[in-house]
XYZ file of N, CA and C in Angstrom:
792
model
N -10.435 -7.506 40.987
C -9.132 -6.297 40.804
C -9.276 -4.962 41.343
N -10.795 -4.800 41.072
C -10.919 -3.311 41.690
C -11.253 -3.451 43.325
N -11.618 -4.474 43.719
C -12.063 -4.566 45.124
C -10.501 -4.405 46.040
N -9.455 -5.180 45.135
C -7.971 -5.030 45.719
C -7.622 -3.632 45.531
N -8.216 -2.742 44.765
C -7.840 -1.499 44.768
C -6.138 -0.998 43.763
N -6.415 -1.927 42.768
C -5.106 -2.351 41.849
C -4.792 -1.314 41.260
N -3.987 -0.352 41.446
C -3.744 0.958 40.987
C -3.590 0.976 39.724
N -2.558 -0.034 38.796
C -2.389 0.015 38.014
C -3.413 -0.932 37.028
N -4.722 -1.426 36.655
C -5.764 -1.593 36.515
C -5.776 -0.550 35.265
N -5.637 -1.296 34.023
C -6.149 -0.380 32.756
C -7.184 -1.392 31.961
N -8.569 -0.437 31.428
C -9.193 -0.799 30.711
C -8.838 -0.099 29.034
N -8.807 -0.962 27.953
C -8.018 -0.693 27.024
C -8.835 -1.450 25.567
N -8.844 -0.658 24.723
C -9.416 -1.528 23.056
C -7.926 -2.208 22.961
N -8.165 -3.182 21.677
C -7.026 -3.321 20.899
C -6.666 -2.262 20.002
N -5.286 -1.754 19.782
C -4.898 -0.802 18.834
C -4.564 -1.165 17.604
N -4.233 -2.401 17.445
C -3.766 -2.737 16.121
C -5.029 -2.538 15.034
N -6.043 -2.965 15.552
C -7.229 -2.918 14.667
C -7.376 -1.758 13.910
N -7.322 -0.535 14.550
C -7.403 0.756 13.853
C -6.047 1.284 13.146
N -5.149 0.503 13.518
C -3.594 0.824 12.911
C -4.212 0.279 11.603
N -4.579 -0.672 11.377
C -5.111 -1.336 10.119
C -6.060 -0.862 9.169
N -7.118 -0.150 10.201
C -7.865 0.496 9.360
C -7.875 2.063 8.521
N -6.791 2.392 9.391
C -6.249 3.778 8.983
C -5.050 3.955 7.703
N -4.812 2.481 7.452
C -4.144 1.961 6.188
C -4.905 1.833 5.268
N -6.085 1.293 5.609
C -7.586 1.039 4.819
C -7.809 2.409 4.381
N -8.143 3.229 5.115
C -8.612 4.930 4.801
C -7.630 5.144 3.928
N -6.079 5.514 3.866
C -5.257 5.650 3.046
C -5.269 5.370 1.727
N -5.293 3.727 1.717
C -5.101 3.206 0.297
C -6.780 3.710 -0.511
N -7.988 3.780 0.448
C -9.269 3.984 -0.059
C -8.835 5.413 -0.510
N -8.388 6.248 0.035
C -8.564 7.743 -0.651
C -7.764 8.070 -1.657
N -6.881 7.237 -2.415
C -6.097 7.115 -3.215
C -7.307 7.410 -4.612
N -7.017 8.186 -5.748
C -7.527 8.498 -6.797
C -7.878 6.906 -7.693
N -7.694 5.684 -7.739
C -7.656 4.402 -8.082
C -7.878 3.530 -7.008
N -9.081 2.978 -7.062
C -8.719 1.621 -5.819
C -7.951 0.647 -6.196
N -6.821 0.693 -6.068
C -5.530 -0.025 -6.588
C -5.441 -1.489 -5.728
N -6.440 -1.525 -4.655
C -6.381 -2.712 -3.533
C -7.135 -4.036 -4.539
N -7.906 -2.845 -5.047
C -9.163 -4.354 -6.005
C -8.266 -4.963 -7.083
N -6.923 -4.331 -7.738
C -6.149 -4.978 -8.502
C -5.953 -6.311 -7.976
N -5.276 -6.416 -6.723
C -4.827 -7.636 -5.942
C -5.809 -8.657 -5.978
N -7.053 -8.585 -5.524
C -8.152 -9.466 -5.758
C -8.354 -10.355 -6.931
N -8.060 -9.088 -7.845
C -8.668 -9.289 -9.009
C -7.495 -10.273 -10.048
N -6.305 -10.205 -9.448
C -4.700 -10.812 -9.969
C -5.009 -12.444 -9.222
N -5.444 -12.254 -8.471
C -5.205 -13.572 -7.320
C -6.838 -14.531 -8.089
N -7.501 -13.825 -8.018
C -8.855 -14.661 -8.619
C -8.895 -14.763 -10.301
N -7.839 -14.445 -11.248
C -7.994 -14.529 -11.979
C -6.904 -15.918 -12.914
N -6.158 -16.050 -11.843
C -5.284 -17.457 -11.630
C -5.745 -18.682 -10.708
N -6.369 -18.253 -9.903
C -6.819 -19.171 -9.328
C -7.032 -20.272 -9.492
N -8.033 -20.294 -9.970
C -8.849 -21.431 -10.830
C -8.376 -22.295 -12.591
N -7.507 -21.809 -12.812
C -7.149 -21.623 -14.322
C -5.574 -22.231 -14.457
N -5.582 -23.315 -14.515
C -3.935 -23.995 -14.538
C -3.330 -23.400 -15.659
N -4.183 -23.249 -16.859
C -3.674 -23.064 -18.156
C -3.398 -21.460 -18.032
N -4.038 -20.758 -17.069
C -3.269 -19.486 -17.728
C -1.899 -19.063 -16.698
N -2.082 -20.364 -15.625
C -0.603 -20.031 -14.814
C 0.501 -20.419 -15.929
N 0.103 -21.085 -16.778
C 0.984 -21.749 -17.676
C 1.581 -20.783 -18.421
N 0.606 -20.435 -19.312
C 0.621 -19.038 -19.973
C 1.483 -18.188 -19.245
N 0.945 -17.627 -18.319
C 1.999 -16.661 -17.689
C 3.540 -17.018 -17.230
N 3.627 -18.414 -16.433
C 5.234 -18.905 -17.279
C 6.089 -18.777 -17.918
N 5.064 -19.075 -19.132
C 5.572 -18.963 -20.462
C 6.167 -17.558 -20.801
N 5.357 -16.626 -20.778
C 5.431 -15.320 -21.005
C 6.880 -14.920 -19.995
N 6.793 -15.509 -18.947
C 8.006 -15.283 -17.919
C 9.262 -15.384 -18.537
N 9.173 -16.912 -19.216
C 10.027 -17.414 -19.635
C 10.989 -17.105 -20.840
N 9.931 -16.556 -21.558
C 10.343 -15.774 -22.940
C 10.809 -14.210 -22.424
N 10.211 -13.892 -21.850
C 11.102 -12.142 -21.043
C 12.644 -12.613 -20.745
N 12.785 -13.736 -19.822
C 13.948 -14.203 -18.804
C 15.098 -14.323 -20.129
N 14.740 -14.908 -21.625
C 15.422 -15.283 -22.779
C 15.707 -14.101 -22.772
N 15.175 -13.046 -23.640
C 14.985 -11.706 -23.613
C 15.650 -10.429 -22.957
N 15.892 -10.671 -21.484
C 15.952 -9.573 -20.777
C 17.331 -9.855 -20.037
N 17.743 -11.560 -20.115
C 19.063 -12.007 -19.658
C 19.233 -11.772 -17.860
N 20.181 -11.190 -17.860
C 20.627 -10.956 -16.739
C 19.920 -9.672 -15.699
N 19.368 -9.103 -16.634
C 18.462 -8.124 -15.749
C 16.704 -9.160 -15.747
N 16.540 -9.994 -15.918
C 15.201 -10.430 -15.454
C 15.382 -11.343 -14.015
N 14.853 -11.263 -12.837
C 14.993 -11.343 -11.797
C 13.838 -12.349 -11.109
N 12.670 -12.932 -12.007
C 11.344 -12.666 -11.304
C 11.897 -14.515 -10.953
N 10.901 -14.715 -10.307
C 10.765 -16.306 -9.927
C 9.549 -17.109 -10.983
N 9.826 -17.908 -11.697
C 9.243 -18.160 -12.738
C 7.779 -18.809 -12.268
N 7.952 -19.534 -11.375
C 6.325 -20.428 -10.818
C 5.769 -19.526 -9.556
N 6.102 -18.073 -9.689
C 5.945 -18.074 -8.515
C 4.621 -16.640 -9.005
N 3.331 -16.933 -7.845
C 2.149 -16.492 -8.300
C 1.549 -15.188 -7.129
N 0.318 -14.958 -7.487
C 0.050 -13.403 -6.298
C -0.269 -13.972 -5.580
N -0.304 -13.321 -4.431
C -0.938 -13.668 -3.136
C -2.491 -12.999 -2.725
N -3.356 -14.020 -2.095
C -4.699 -13.692 -1.777
C -4.668 -11.999 -0.861
N -5.295 -11.053 -0.830
C -5.426 -9.930 -0.221
C -6.681 -10.251 0.849
N -6.435 -10.083 2.278
C -7.346 -10.573 3.117
C -8.060 -9.285 3.605
N -9.699 -8.739 3.286
C -9.868 -7.692 3.711
C -9.581 -7.105 5.248
N -9.793 -7.754 6.030
C -10.101 -7.767 7.783
C -8.244 -7.774 8.224
N -7.185 -7.936 7.180
C -5.980 -7.629 7.876
C -5.081 -6.699 6.315
N -5.922 -5.468 6.619
C -5.578 -4.900 5.603
C -3.896 -4.333 5.278
N -3.335 -4.520 6.589
C -2.009 -4.324 6.341
C -0.804 -5.160 5.712
N -1.605 -6.585 5.835
C -0.605 -7.580 4.902
C -0.754 -7.672 3.490
N -1.642 -6.615 3.438
C -1.863 -6.293 1.647
C -0.303 -6.002 1.276
N 0.825 -4.854 2.018
C 1.798 -4.722 1.707
C 2.863 -6.283 1.176
N 2.413 -7.533 1.764
C 2.890 -8.659 1.003
C 2.625 -8.726 -0.122
N 1.086 -8.229 0.247
C 0.210 -8.736 -1.959
C 1.698 -7.634 -2.661
N 1.060 -6.781 -2.463
C 1.844 -5.501 -3.604
C 3.782 -5.983 -3.887
N 4.132 -6.264 -2.507
C 5.636 -6.551 -2.977
C 5.632 -7.482 -3.993
N 4.386 -9.253 -3.940
C 4.755 -10.311 -5.167
C 4.312 -9.451 -6.501
N 3.114 -8.631 -6.431
C 3.184 -7.795 -7.903
C 4.050 -6.942 -8.410
N 4.807 -6.293 -7.325
C 6.140 -5.600 -7.906
C 7.040 -6.342 -8.190
N 7.109 -7.464 -7.623
C 8.182 -8.080 -8.188
C 8.058 -9.126 -9.130
N 6.821 -9.364 -9.735
C 6.108 -9.604 -11.168
C 5.789 -8.530 -12.156
N 6.224 -6.974 -11.781
C 5.840 -6.227 -12.770
C 5.957 -6.107 -14.348
N 6.949 -6.707 -14.408
C 7.177 -6.673 -16.162
C 6.180 -7.808 -16.923
N 6.507 -8.970 -15.909
C 5.870 -10.238 -16.945
C 4.365 -9.953 -16.700
N 3.558 -8.955 -15.403
C 2.671 -8.794 -15.654
C 1.937 -8.158 -16.316
N 2.114 -6.941 -16.591
C 2.191 -6.275 -17.792
C 2.578 -6.530 -19.246
N 2.993 -7.582 -19.635
C 3.659 -7.852 -20.656
C 2.438 -9.308 -20.944
N 1.732 -10.330 -19.661
C 0.293 -11.447 -19.970
C -0.481 -10.407 -19.961
N -0.945 -9.500 -19.551
C -2.412 -8.525 -19.609
C -2.508 -7.877 -20.832
N -1.186 -7.014 -21.157
C -1.634 -6.092 -21.877
C -0.938 -6.122 -23.323
N -0.487 -7.547 -23.845
C 0.350 -7.915 -24.831
C -0.248 -9.110 -25.252
N 0.316 -10.069 -24.616
C 0.057 -11.503 -24.681
C -1.493 -11.975 -25.059
N -2.680 -11.725 -23.496
C -3.774 -11.900 -24.099
C -4.643 -11.516 -25.317
N -3.996 -9.799 -25.743
C -5.186 -9.133 -26.544
C -4.508 -9.924 -27.805
N -3.533 -10.285 -27.872
C -2.703 -10.645 -29.412
C -2.707 -12.451 -29.505
N -3.215 -12.918 -28.266
C -3.464 -14.709 -28.513
C -4.784 -14.723 -29.428
N -4.466 -16.003 -30.220
C -5.216 -16.633 -31.007
C -6.580 -17.264 -30.590
N -6.129 -17.828 -29.392
C -6.891 -18.857 -28.661
C -8.140 -18.537 -27.922
N -8.820 -19.509 -28.525
C -10.799 -19.177 -27.825
C -10.701 -18.615 -26.237
N -10.199 -18.991 -26.014
C -10.226 -18.963 -24.436
C -9.428 -17.990 -23.686
N -8.466 -17.480 -24.366
C -8.125 -16.255 -24.044
C -9.002 -14.922 -24.922
N -9.131 -15.262 -25.810
C -10.451 -14.343 -26.467
C -11.604 -13.748 -25.677
N -12.091 -15.208 -24.974
C -13.217 -15.098 -24.423
C -12.494 -14.009 -22.878
N -11.272 -14.573 -22.209
C -10.859 -14.148 -20.960
C -10.618 -12.479 -21.154
N -10.317 -11.977 -21.906
C -10.308 -10.577 -21.937
C -11.695 -9.738 -22.332
N -12.693 -11.120 -21.859
C -14.268 -10.090 -21.971
C -14.761 -10.217 -20.616
N -13.954 -10.910 -19.639
C -14.259 -11.065 -18.514
C -14.264 -9.642 -17.922
N -14.992 -9.752 -16.865
C -14.909 -8.368 -15.954
C -13.900 -8.461 -14.973
N -13.048 -9.398 -14.736
C -11.600 -9.381 -13.976
C -10.768 -8.825 -14.578
N -10.712 -9.711 -15.995
C -9.428 -8.627 -16.708
C -10.056 -6.932 -17.237
N -11.324 -6.847 -17.381
C -11.055 -5.395 -17.604
C -10.903 -4.442 -16.412
N -11.314 -4.900 -15.423
C -10.973 -4.560 -14.096
C -9.547 -4.518 -14.114
N -8.723 -5.327 -14.373
C -6.925 -5.295 -14.242
C -6.325 -4.262 -15.214
N -7.227 -4.499 -16.536
C -6.806 -3.524 -17.731
C -6.615 -2.386 -17.295
N -7.832 -2.115 -16.222
C -8.068 -0.151 -16.034
C -6.705 0.183 -15.453
N -6.285 -0.745 -14.466
C -4.576 -0.728 -13.941
C -3.367 -0.531 -14.570
N -3.677 -1.048 -15.445
C -2.262 -1.749 -16.545
C -2.426 -1.142 -17.814
N -3.465 -0.476 -17.843
C -3.392 0.280 -19.801
C -2.247 1.550 -19.682
N -1.903 1.778 -20.930
C -1.040 2.628 -20.711
C -0.964 3.651 -20.175
N -2.070 4.474 -20.048
C -2.374 5.830 -19.298
C -2.820 5.903 -17.949
N -2.529 4.520 -17.286
C -2.547 4.542 -15.856
C -1.143 3.444 -15.256
N -0.688 2.669 -16.212
C 0.425 1.779 -15.361
C 1.145 2.629 -14.934
N 1.795 3.188 -14.711
C 2.855 3.793 -14.334
C 2.752 4.472 -13.025
N 1.251 5.200 -12.842
C 0.787 5.591 -11.978
C 0.263 4.492 -10.672
N 0.105 3.198 -11.296
C -0.672 2.088 -10.127
C 0.733 1.710 -9.894
N 1.442 1.671 -10.588
C 3.130 0.989 -9.879
C 3.413 2.525 -8.584
N 3.357 3.606 -9.050
C 3.682 4.887 -7.889
C 2.512 4.007 -6.869
N 1.091 4.033 -6.796
C 0.680 3.704 -5.864
C 1.210 2.717 -5.273
N 1.228 1.553 -5.701
C 1.458 0.578 -4.756
C 3.142 0.754 -4.167
N 4.003 1.296 -4.602
C 4.963 1.547 -3.605
C 4.521 1.963 -2.630
N 3.597 3.321 -3.097
C 3.542 4.164 -1.792
C 2.823 3.809 -0.524
N 2.171 2.411 -0.933
C 1.143 1.710 0.364
C 2.262 0.567 0.457
N 3.355 0.308 0.059
C 4.074 -0.402 0.518
C 5.004 0.450 1.863
N 5.211 1.371 1.479
C 6.021 2.461 2.159
C 5.049 2.875 3.666
N 3.826 2.963 3.395
C 2.889 3.060 3.924
C 2.632 2.089 5.432
N 2.791 0.793 4.609
C 2.779 -0.379 5.046
C 4.039 -0.703 6.448
N 4.907 -0.068 6.165
C 6.274 -0.740 6.531
C 6.456 0.604 7.769
N 6.036 1.870 7.496
C 6.146 2.214 9.318
C 5.263 2.031 10.315
N 4.429 0.732 10.233
C 3.653 0.289 11.187
C 4.303 -1.131 11.718
N 5.039 -1.680 11.295
C 6.090 -3.179 11.466
C 6.355 -3.153 12.561
N 7.145 -2.126 13.337
C 7.558 -2.055 14.854
C 6.559 -1.791 15.557
N 5.149 -1.071 15.264
C 4.004 -0.840 16.060
C 3.358 -2.424 16.646
N 3.178 -3.094 15.217
C 2.507 -4.148 15.289
C 3.364 -5.323 15.130
N 4.130 -5.147 15.525
C 4.988 -6.443 15.668
C 5.353 -6.702 17.066
N 5.989 -5.438 17.584
C 6.056 -5.561 19.607
C 4.776 -5.334 20.217
N 3.572 -4.828 19.940
C 2.015 -5.055 20.517
C 1.392 -6.366 20.399
N 1.919 -7.212 19.831
C 1.506 -8.531 19.366
C 2.266 -9.413 20.506
N 3.331 -9.028 21.238
C 3.941 -9.821 22.311
C 3.206 -10.441 23.127
N 3.670 -11.619 23.855
C 3.064 -12.420 24.841
C 3.120 -11.250 26.090
N 4.007 -10.581 26.546
C 4.169 -10.280 27.655
C 3.504 -8.743 27.556
N 2.959 -8.104 28.759
C 2.233 -6.759 28.747
C 2.971 -5.910 28.276
N 2.229 -5.122 27.372
C 3.535 -4.240 26.172
C 2.401 -2.303 26.947
N 1.321 -2.835 27.396
C 0.758 -1.774 27.466
C 1.514 0.161 27.921
N 2.939 -0.125 29.095
C 3.083 0.783 29.304
C 4.317 1.536 28.149
N 3.910 0.948 27.000
C 5.114 1.208 26.027
C 4.027 1.595 24.725
N 2.684 1.459 25.034
C 1.691 2.033 23.925
C 2.034 3.178 23.429
N 2.109 4.061 24.585
C 1.939 5.273 23.741
C 3.237 6.245 22.829
N 3.940 5.360 23.493
C 5.222 5.690 23.067
C 5.486 5.545 21.262
N 5.337 3.897 21.353
C 5.284 2.890 19.853
C 4.108 4.174 19.218
N 3.044 4.053 19.291
C 2.257 4.933 18.791
C 2.559 6.589 17.947
N 3.137 7.115 19.525
C 3.965 8.372 18.808
C 5.178 8.250 17.964
N 6.286 7.633 18.044
C 6.998 7.035 16.849
C 6.116 6.758 15.403
N 5.291 5.579 15.389
C 4.403 5.421 14.236
C 4.003 6.537 13.660
N 3.418 7.529 14.197
C 2.792 8.943 13.874
C 3.730 9.489 13.572
N 4.708 10.017 14.284
C 6.159 10.578 14.027
C 6.734 10.402 12.012
N 6.660 8.696 12.141
C 7.309 8.404 10.780
C 6.512 8.872 9.781
N 5.599 8.819 10.062
C 4.504 9.318 8.861
C 4.380 11.203 8.834
N 4.069 11.543 9.960
C 3.781 12.924 10.158
C 5.132 13.739 9.208
N 6.306 13.282 9.588
C 7.437 13.744 9.148
C 7.296 13.793 7.653
N 6.880 12.892 6.752
C 6.738 13.118 5.481
C 6.203 14.306 4.832
N 4.944 14.344 5.606
C 4.106 15.774 5.314
C 4.321 16.886 5.663
N 4.532 16.645 7.243
C 4.157 17.929 7.621
C 5.528 18.746 7.701
N 5.107 20.371 7.977
C 6.426 21.181 8.248
C 7.117 20.772 9.410
N 8.447 21.124 9.261
C 8.881 21.451 10.610
C 8.358 21.674 11.580
N 8.013 23.164 11.749
C 7.730 23.955 13.176
C 6.657 22.820 13.505
N 5.619 22.598 12.800
C 4.515 22.223 13.408
C 3.950 20.546 13.781
N 5.418 20.159 13.841
C 5.486 18.431 14.127
C 5.177 18.465 15.392
N 4.569 17.405 15.899
C 4.272 17.433 17.590
C 6.082 16.777 17.814
N 6.550 17.328 19.424
C 7.424 16.715 19.889
C 6.846 15.863 20.946
N 5.779 15.754 21.294
C 5.523 14.800 22.438
C 4.048 14.229 22.390
N 3.873 13.200 22.408
C 2.612 12.407 21.791
C 0.869 13.257 22.547
N 1.250 13.945 23.395
C 0.009 14.709 24.024
C -0.006 15.989 23.172
N 1.096 16.133 22.214
C 0.429 17.195 21.595
C -0.301 17.265 19.896
N -0.359 15.727 19.887
C -0.701 15.273 18.750
C -2.408 15.637 18.469
N -3.077 15.788 19.434
C -4.060 15.815 19.351
C -4.840 17.335 18.961
N -3.597 18.187 19.201
C -3.679 19.882 18.867
C -3.502 20.065 17.487
N -3.070 18.987 16.633
C -2.866 19.479 15.118
C -3.866 19.547 14.715
N -4.507 20.350 13.367
C -5.314 20.693 12.899
C -5.333 20.329 11.555
N -5.004 18.921 11.475
C -5.016 18.289 10.160
C -6.212 18.652 8.888
N -7.020 19.599 9.082
C -7.347 20.049 7.976
C -7.069 20.920 7.641
N -5.698 21.800 8.368
C -5.191 22.932 7.407
C -4.158 22.840 6.742
N -4.093 23.017 5.577
C -3.766 22.816 4.545
C -2.428 23.416 4.672
N -2.104 24.422 5.283
C -1.303 24.801 5.300
C 0.470 24.379 6.214
N -0.037 23.470 6.866
C 0.749 23.164 7.661
C 1.227 21.913 7.588
N 1.209 21.364 5.720
C 1.463 20.371 5.103
C 2.956 21.158 4.202
N 3.869 20.205 3.927
C 4.804 20.549 2.797
C 4.043 20.893 1.478
N 4.842 21.400 0.766
C 4.601 21.143 -0.680
C 5.016 19.568 -0.891
N 3.788 19.344 -1.858
C 4.282 17.721 -2.162
C 5.155 17.439 -3.141
N 6.223 17.977 -3.815
C 7.163 17.710 -4.227
C 8.725 17.627 -3.467
N 8.051 18.273 -1.909
C 9.135 18.029 -0.823
C 8.693 16.675 0.288
N 7.831 16.530 0.007
C 7.408 15.410 0.799
C 8.332 14.124 1.157
N 8.073 13.472 2.014
C 9.473 11.998 1.960
C 8.994 11.475 1.515
N 8.134 10.934 1.051
C 7.219 9.838 0.413
C 7.904 9.624 -1.209
N 8.258 10.833 -1.511
C 9.124 10.587 -2.760
C 10.375 9.745 -3.208
N 10.760 9.256 -2.182
C 12.087 8.435 -2.382
C 11.851 6.822 -2.600
N 10.311 6.729 -2.697
C 10.010 5.289 -2.789
C 9.829 5.054 -4.078
N 9.322 6.276 -4.893
C 8.645 6.233 -6.369
C 9.482 7.499 -6.963
N 10.673 7.820 -7.234
C 11.512 8.947 -7.653
C 11.735 8.118 -9.596
N 11.877 6.874 -9.475
C 11.810 6.843 -10.979
C 10.711 6.842 -11.614
N 9.860 6.409 -10.701
C 8.065 5.949 -11.844
C 7.817 7.472 -12.132
N 7.990 8.636 -11.166
C 7.590 10.013 -11.122
C 8.425 10.514 -12.314
N 9.482 10.113 -12.586
C 10.358 10.641 -13.781
C 9.599 10.540 -14.902
N 9.012 9.526 -15.137
C 8.701 9.119 -16.378
C 6.801 9.524 -16.625
N 6.778 10.284 -15.441
C 5.459 11.201 -16.147
C 5.578 12.562 -16.475
N 4.324 12.993 -17.199
C 4.862 14.433 -17.561
C 4.874 15.223 -16.302
N 4.658 16.425 -16.459
C 4.719 17.418 -14.874
C 3.839 17.674 -14.704
N 2.620 17.670 -15.299
C 1.200 17.391 -14.392
C 0.633 16.567 -13.648
N 1.172 15.238 -14.781
C 0.847 14.132 -14.233
C 1.571 13.797 -12.462
N 2.796 14.383 -12.615
C 3.769 14.420 -11.633
C 3.178 15.215 -10.220
N 2.518 16.330 -10.520
C 1.842 17.177 -9.723
C 0.677 16.840 -8.830
N 0.145 16.057 -10.205
C -1.112 15.144 -9.403
C -1.224 13.928 -8.444
N 0.208 13.360 -8.995
C 0.377 12.039 -8.456
C 0.793 12.574 -6.907
N 1.590 13.340 -6.894
C 2.228 13.882 -5.458
C 1.198 14.602 -4.642
N 0.485 15.012 -4.817
C -1.043 15.379 -4.352
C -1.592 14.470 -3.802
N -1.936 13.355 -4.745
C -3.164 12.135 -4.247
C -2.251 11.527 -3.070
N -0.949 11.228 -2.858
C -0.259 10.630 -2.040
C -0.282 11.448 -0.905
N -0.036 12.812 -0.545
C 0.098 13.861 0.525
C -1.178 13.710 0.752
N -2.431 13.668 0.189
C -4.012 13.721 0.582
C -4.119 12.212 0.987
N -3.707 11.196 0.888
C -3.839 9.847 0.942
C -3.271 9.834 2.767
N -1.795 9.920 2.534
C -1.145 10.130 3.939
C -2.021 11.165 4.920
N -2.353 12.134 4.740
C -3.099 12.981 5.622
C -4.293 12.522 6.144
N -4.897 11.508 5.085
C -6.197 11.078 5.989
C -5.829 9.844 6.701
N -4.583 9.031 6.206
C -4.138 8.125 7.222
C -3.829 8.829 8.684
N -2.999 10.158 8.965
C -2.984 10.956 10.115
C -4.428 11.039 10.582
N -4.899 11.665 9.923
C -6.252 11.977 10.670
C -7.266 10.636 11.537
N -6.950 10.054 11.031
C -7.525 8.523 11.501
C -6.798 8.090 13.029
N -5.245 7.929 12.644
C -4.738 7.628 13.990
C -4.988 8.955 14.887
N -5.100 10.112 14.589
C -5.186 10.993 15.306
C -6.786 10.841 16.347
N -7.581 10.377 15.681
C -8.863 10.151 15.834
C -9.055 9.040 16.943
N -8.231 7.970 16.785
C -8.620 6.454 17.428
C -7.372 6.124 18.091
N -6.054 6.590 18.613
C -5.320 6.224 19.565
C -5.058 6.810 20.775
N -4.473 6.596 22.031
C -4.483 7.102 23.081
C -3.516 8.291 23.301
N -3.477 9.350 22.540
C -2.473 10.449 23.035
C -2.471 11.281 23.960
N -3.792 11.042 24.761
C -3.837 11.725 26.001
C -3.408 11.337 27.337
N -3.624 10.024 27.339
C -3.845 8.517 28.037
C -2.522 7.963 28.610
N -1.164 8.825 29.049
C -0.422 8.506 29.302
C 0.005 7.089 30.130
């Protein structure tokens, strides 16, 4: 190719991987490792038919109690999160939210009050204790907020990942797609006057400067979890908003450092 003086020869790495890692960076920077909940939930039911049957029973009882308000699929279980495909975890989080009420009921009410010896042993297991940390009364609402926030972040990458996995050459759209993805996220947390208008300006952003960020109550991610936020005390709301803003800032820093902003 070089001997033929090909003028359009481009040597580029895969930019899907740093997009997954940027999401991982955001998830890991939250105040609690909510991604670990996905693995523990899947593992808790994976090898036990009895636990799966009990969960279905809890859902059936909730369905009778809530009637039309209960929309869960009774025999559907939690998906496995794969560490190397971080952005696929948004599907796992969505499945978790789809069964939120029965999950909390099963782990925090049914199991602790069950007279069965197997369930008494289950609540002493490491997996149960780690799950309970996320679903206890002090943390359950913040866990739900974190899950909704990560789903929102994952959704902002969908167009980028889908188009760049096309079988036809897409290198000519890489920078525009990168900039659009960055913009969707940065608009949630950056003040209007500092938002880059072109891809080449992304490198100039000083994302360590706290003054360029919106106040946490004005951030665009609030739309995904407004109902849950309303159930928190004032100080807890402020802490949760700052936590998500800082998480998104870490994601932006990673994208800024690993995507080709100055190579049109």
